JSON list of C-alpha atoms in Angstrom, two decimals:
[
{"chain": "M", "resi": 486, "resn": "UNK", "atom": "CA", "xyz": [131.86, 102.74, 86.62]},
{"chain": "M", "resi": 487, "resn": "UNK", "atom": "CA", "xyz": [129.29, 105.16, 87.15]},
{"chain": "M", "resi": 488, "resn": "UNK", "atom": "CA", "xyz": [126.19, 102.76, 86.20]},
{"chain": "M", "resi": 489, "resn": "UNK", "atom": "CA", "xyz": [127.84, 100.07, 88.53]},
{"chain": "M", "resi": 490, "resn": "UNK", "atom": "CA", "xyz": [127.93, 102.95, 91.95]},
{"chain": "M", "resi": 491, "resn": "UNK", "atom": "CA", "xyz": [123.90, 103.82, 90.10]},
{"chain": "M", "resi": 492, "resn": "UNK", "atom": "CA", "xyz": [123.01, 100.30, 90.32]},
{"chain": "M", "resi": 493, "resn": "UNK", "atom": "CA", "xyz": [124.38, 99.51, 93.80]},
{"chain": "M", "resi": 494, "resn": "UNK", "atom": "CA", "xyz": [122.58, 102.66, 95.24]},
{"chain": "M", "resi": 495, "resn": "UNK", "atom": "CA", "xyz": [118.56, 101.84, 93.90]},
{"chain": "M", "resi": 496, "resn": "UNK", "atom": "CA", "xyz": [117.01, 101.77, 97.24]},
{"chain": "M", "resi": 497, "resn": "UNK", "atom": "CA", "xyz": [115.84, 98.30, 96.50]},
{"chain": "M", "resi": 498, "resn": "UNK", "atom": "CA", "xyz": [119.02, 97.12, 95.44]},
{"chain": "M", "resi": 499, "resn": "UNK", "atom": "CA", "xyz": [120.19, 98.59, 98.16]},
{"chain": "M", "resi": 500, "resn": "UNK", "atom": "CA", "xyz": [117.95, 96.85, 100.45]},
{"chain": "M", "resi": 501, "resn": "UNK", "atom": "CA", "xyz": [118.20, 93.36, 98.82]},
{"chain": "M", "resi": 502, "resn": "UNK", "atom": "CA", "xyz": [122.02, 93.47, 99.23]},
{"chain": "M", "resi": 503, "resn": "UNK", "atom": "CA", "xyz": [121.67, 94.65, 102.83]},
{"chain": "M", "resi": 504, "resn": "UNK", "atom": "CA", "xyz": [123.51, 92.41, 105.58]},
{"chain": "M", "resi": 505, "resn": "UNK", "atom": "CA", "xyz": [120.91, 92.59, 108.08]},
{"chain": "M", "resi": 506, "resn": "UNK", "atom": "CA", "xyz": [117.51, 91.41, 105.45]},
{"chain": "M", "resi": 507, "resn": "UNK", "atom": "CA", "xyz": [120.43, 88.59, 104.98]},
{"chain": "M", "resi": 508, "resn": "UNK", "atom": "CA", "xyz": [120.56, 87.58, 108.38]},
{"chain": "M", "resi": 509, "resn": "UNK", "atom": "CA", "xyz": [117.24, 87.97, 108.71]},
{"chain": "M", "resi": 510, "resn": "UNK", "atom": "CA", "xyz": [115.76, 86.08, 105.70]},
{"chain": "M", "resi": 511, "resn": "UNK", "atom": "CA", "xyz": [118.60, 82.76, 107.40]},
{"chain": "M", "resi": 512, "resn": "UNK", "atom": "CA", "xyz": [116.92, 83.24, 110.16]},
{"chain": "M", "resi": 513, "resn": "UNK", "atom": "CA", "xyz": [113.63, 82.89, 109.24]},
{"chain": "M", "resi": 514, "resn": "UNK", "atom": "CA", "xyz": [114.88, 79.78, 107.13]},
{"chain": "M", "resi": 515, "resn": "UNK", "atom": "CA", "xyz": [116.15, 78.44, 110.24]},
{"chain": "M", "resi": 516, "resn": "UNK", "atom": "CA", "xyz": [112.76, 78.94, 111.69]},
{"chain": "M", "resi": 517, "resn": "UNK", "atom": "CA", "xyz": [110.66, 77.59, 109.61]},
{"chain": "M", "resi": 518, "resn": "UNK", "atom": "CA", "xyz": [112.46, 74.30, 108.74]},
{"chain": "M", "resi": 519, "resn": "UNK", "atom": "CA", "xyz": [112.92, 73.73, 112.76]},
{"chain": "M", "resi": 520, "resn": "UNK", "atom": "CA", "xyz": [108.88, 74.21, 112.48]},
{"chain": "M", "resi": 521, "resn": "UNK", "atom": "CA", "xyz": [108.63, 71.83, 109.47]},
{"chain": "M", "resi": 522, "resn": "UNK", "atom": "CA", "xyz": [110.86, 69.23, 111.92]},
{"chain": "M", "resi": 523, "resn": "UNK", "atom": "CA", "xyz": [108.00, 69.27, 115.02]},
{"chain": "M", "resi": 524, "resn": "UNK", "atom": "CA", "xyz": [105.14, 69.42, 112.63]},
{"chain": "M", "resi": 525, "resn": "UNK", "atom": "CA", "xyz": [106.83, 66.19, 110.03]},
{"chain": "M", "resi": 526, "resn": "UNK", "atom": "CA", "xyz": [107.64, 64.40, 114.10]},
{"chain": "M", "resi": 527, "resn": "UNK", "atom": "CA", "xyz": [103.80, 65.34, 115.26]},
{"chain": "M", "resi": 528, "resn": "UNK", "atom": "CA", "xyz": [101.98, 64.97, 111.66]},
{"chain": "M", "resi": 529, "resn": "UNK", "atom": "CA", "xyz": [104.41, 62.92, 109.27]},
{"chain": "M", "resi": 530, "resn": "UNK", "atom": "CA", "xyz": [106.13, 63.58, 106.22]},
{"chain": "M", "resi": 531, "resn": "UNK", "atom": "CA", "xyz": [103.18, 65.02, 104.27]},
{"chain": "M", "resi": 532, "resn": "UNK", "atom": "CA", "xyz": [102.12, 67.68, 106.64]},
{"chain": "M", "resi": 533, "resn": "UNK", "atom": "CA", "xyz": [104.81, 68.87, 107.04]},
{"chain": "M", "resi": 534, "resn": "UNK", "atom": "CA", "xyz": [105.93, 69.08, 103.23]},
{"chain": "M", "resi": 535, "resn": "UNK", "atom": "CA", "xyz": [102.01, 70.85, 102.63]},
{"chain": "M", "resi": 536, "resn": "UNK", "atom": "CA", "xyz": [102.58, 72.99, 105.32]},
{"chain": "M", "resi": 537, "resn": "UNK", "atom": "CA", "xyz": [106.01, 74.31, 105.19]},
{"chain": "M", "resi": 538, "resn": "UNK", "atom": "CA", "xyz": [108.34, 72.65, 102.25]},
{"chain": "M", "resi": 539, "resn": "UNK", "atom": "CA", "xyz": [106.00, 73.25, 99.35]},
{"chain": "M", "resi": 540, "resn": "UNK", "atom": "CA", "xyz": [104.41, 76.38, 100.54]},
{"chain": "M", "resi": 541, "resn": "UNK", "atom": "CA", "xyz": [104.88, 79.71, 98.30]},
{"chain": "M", "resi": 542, "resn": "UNK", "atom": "CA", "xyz": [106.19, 81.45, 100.92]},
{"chain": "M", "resi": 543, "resn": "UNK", "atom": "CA", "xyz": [108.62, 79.16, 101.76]},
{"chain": "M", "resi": 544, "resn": "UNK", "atom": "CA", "xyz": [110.13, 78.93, 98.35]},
{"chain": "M", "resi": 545, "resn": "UNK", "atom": "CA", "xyz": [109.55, 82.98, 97.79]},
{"chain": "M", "resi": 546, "resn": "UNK", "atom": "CA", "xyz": [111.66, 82.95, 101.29]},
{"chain": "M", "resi": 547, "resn": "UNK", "atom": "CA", "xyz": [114.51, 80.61, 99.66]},
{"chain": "M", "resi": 548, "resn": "UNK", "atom": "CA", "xyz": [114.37, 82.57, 96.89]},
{"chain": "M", "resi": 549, "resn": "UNK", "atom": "CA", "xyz": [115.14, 86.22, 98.31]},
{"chain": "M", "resi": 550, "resn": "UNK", "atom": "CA", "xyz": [117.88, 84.77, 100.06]},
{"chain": "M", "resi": 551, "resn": "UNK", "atom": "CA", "xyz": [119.61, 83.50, 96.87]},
{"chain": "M", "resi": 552, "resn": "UNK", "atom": "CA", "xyz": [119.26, 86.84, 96.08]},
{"chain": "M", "resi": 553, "resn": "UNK", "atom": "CA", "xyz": [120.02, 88.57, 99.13]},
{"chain": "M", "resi": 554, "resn": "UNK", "atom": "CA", "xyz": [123.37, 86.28, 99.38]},
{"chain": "M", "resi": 555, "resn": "UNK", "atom": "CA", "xyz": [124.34, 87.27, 95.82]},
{"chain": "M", "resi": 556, "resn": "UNK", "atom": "CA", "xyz": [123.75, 90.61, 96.05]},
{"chain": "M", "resi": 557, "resn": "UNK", "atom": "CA", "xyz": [125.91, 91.26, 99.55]},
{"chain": "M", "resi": 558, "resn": "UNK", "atom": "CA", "xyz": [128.39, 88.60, 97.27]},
{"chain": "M", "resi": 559, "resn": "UNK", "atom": "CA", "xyz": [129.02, 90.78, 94.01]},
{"chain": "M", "resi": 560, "resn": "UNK", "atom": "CA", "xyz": [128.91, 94.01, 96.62]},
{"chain": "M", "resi": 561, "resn": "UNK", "atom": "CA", "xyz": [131.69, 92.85, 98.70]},
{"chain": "M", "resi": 562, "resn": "UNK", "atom": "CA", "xyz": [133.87, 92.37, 95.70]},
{"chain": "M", "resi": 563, "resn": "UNK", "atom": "CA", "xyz": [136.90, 91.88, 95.21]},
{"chain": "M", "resi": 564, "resn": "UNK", "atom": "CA", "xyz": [138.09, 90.12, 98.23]},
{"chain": "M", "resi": 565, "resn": "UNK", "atom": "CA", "xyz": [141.39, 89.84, 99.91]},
{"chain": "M", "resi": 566, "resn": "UNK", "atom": "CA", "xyz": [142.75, 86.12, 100.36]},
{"chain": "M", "resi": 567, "resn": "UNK", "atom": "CA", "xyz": [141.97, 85.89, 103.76]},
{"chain": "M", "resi": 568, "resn": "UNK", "atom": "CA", "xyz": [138.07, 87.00, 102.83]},
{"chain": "M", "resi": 569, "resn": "UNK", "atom": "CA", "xyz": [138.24, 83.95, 100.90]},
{"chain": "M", "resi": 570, "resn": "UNK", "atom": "CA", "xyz": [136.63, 82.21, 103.96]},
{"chain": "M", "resi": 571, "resn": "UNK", "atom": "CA", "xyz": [133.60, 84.43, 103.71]},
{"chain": "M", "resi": 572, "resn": "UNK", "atom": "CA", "xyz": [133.49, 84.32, 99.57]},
{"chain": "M", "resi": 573, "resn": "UNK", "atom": "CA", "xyz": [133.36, 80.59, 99.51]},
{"chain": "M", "resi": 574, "resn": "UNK", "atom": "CA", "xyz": [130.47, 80.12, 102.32]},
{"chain": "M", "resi": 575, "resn": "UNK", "atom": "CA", "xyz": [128.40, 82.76, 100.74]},
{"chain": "M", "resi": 576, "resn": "UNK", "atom": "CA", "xyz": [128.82, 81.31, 97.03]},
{"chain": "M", "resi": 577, "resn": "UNK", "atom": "CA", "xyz": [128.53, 77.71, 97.87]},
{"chain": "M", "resi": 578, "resn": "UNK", "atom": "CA", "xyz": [124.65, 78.59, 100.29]},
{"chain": "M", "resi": 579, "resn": "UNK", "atom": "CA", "xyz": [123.77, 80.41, 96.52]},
{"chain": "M", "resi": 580, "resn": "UNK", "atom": "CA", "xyz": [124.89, 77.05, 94.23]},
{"chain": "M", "resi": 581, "resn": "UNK", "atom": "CA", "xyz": [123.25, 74.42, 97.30]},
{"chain": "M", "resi": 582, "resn": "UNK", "atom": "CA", "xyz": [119.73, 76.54, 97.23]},
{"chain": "M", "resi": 583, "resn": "UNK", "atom": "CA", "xyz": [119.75, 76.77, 93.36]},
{"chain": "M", "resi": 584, "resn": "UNK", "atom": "CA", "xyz": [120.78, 73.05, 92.56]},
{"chain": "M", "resi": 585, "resn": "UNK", "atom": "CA", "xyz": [118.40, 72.39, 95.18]},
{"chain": "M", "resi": 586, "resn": "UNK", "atom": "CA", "xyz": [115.30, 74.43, 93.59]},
{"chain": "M", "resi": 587, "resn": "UNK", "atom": "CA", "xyz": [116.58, 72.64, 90.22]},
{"chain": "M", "resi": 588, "resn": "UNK", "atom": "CA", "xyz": [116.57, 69.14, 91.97]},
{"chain": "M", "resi": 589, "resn": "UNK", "atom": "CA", "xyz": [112.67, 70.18, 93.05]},
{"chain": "M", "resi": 590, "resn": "UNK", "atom": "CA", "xyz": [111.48, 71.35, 90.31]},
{"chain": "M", "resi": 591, "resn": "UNK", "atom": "CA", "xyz": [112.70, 68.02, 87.72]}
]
């Protein structure tokens, strides 16, 4: 038990698995595929894809959230039944960005 209350206080762990960079990193998301939306409606499909959906940063962005979202997941644990709610919407963002980074990458 005492490697597990180590691990969860490494300042970086610690900020991965923070609620806020969670919000945060979503919201950015949010931002930049709203972005990607005007610029595929003013340029097409392709500019937008070059500019925003196959940047690095974009998929460095998806990826800390995965992370983020798993972290503040496995810190929250064990939940109560009627945390189930928040269990299940956190898990299921994790499996739809990694089956979708999967998908992208075949």
């Amino acid at each position: 038990m005492v490697t597990v209350n180590r691990f969860w206080k490494n300042p970086v762990i610690k900020f991965l698995s923070s609620l806020k960079l969670s919000a945060v990193l979503m919201a950015l998301v949010a931002v930049a595929s709203a972005k990607g939306t005007f610029i595929e409606n003013d340029h097409g499909r392709d500019g937008a894809y070059d500019l925003i959906y196959d940047a690095m940063w974009f998929e460095v962005l998806l990826g800390l959230v995965i992370v983020s979202l798993t972290l503040l997941f496995l810190k929250r644990w064990p939940y109560r039944p009627k945390q189930w709610g928040f269990a299940l919407v956190h898990l299921s963002i994790v499996v739809i960005l990694i089956t979708s980074a999967i998908t992208r990458e075949m």
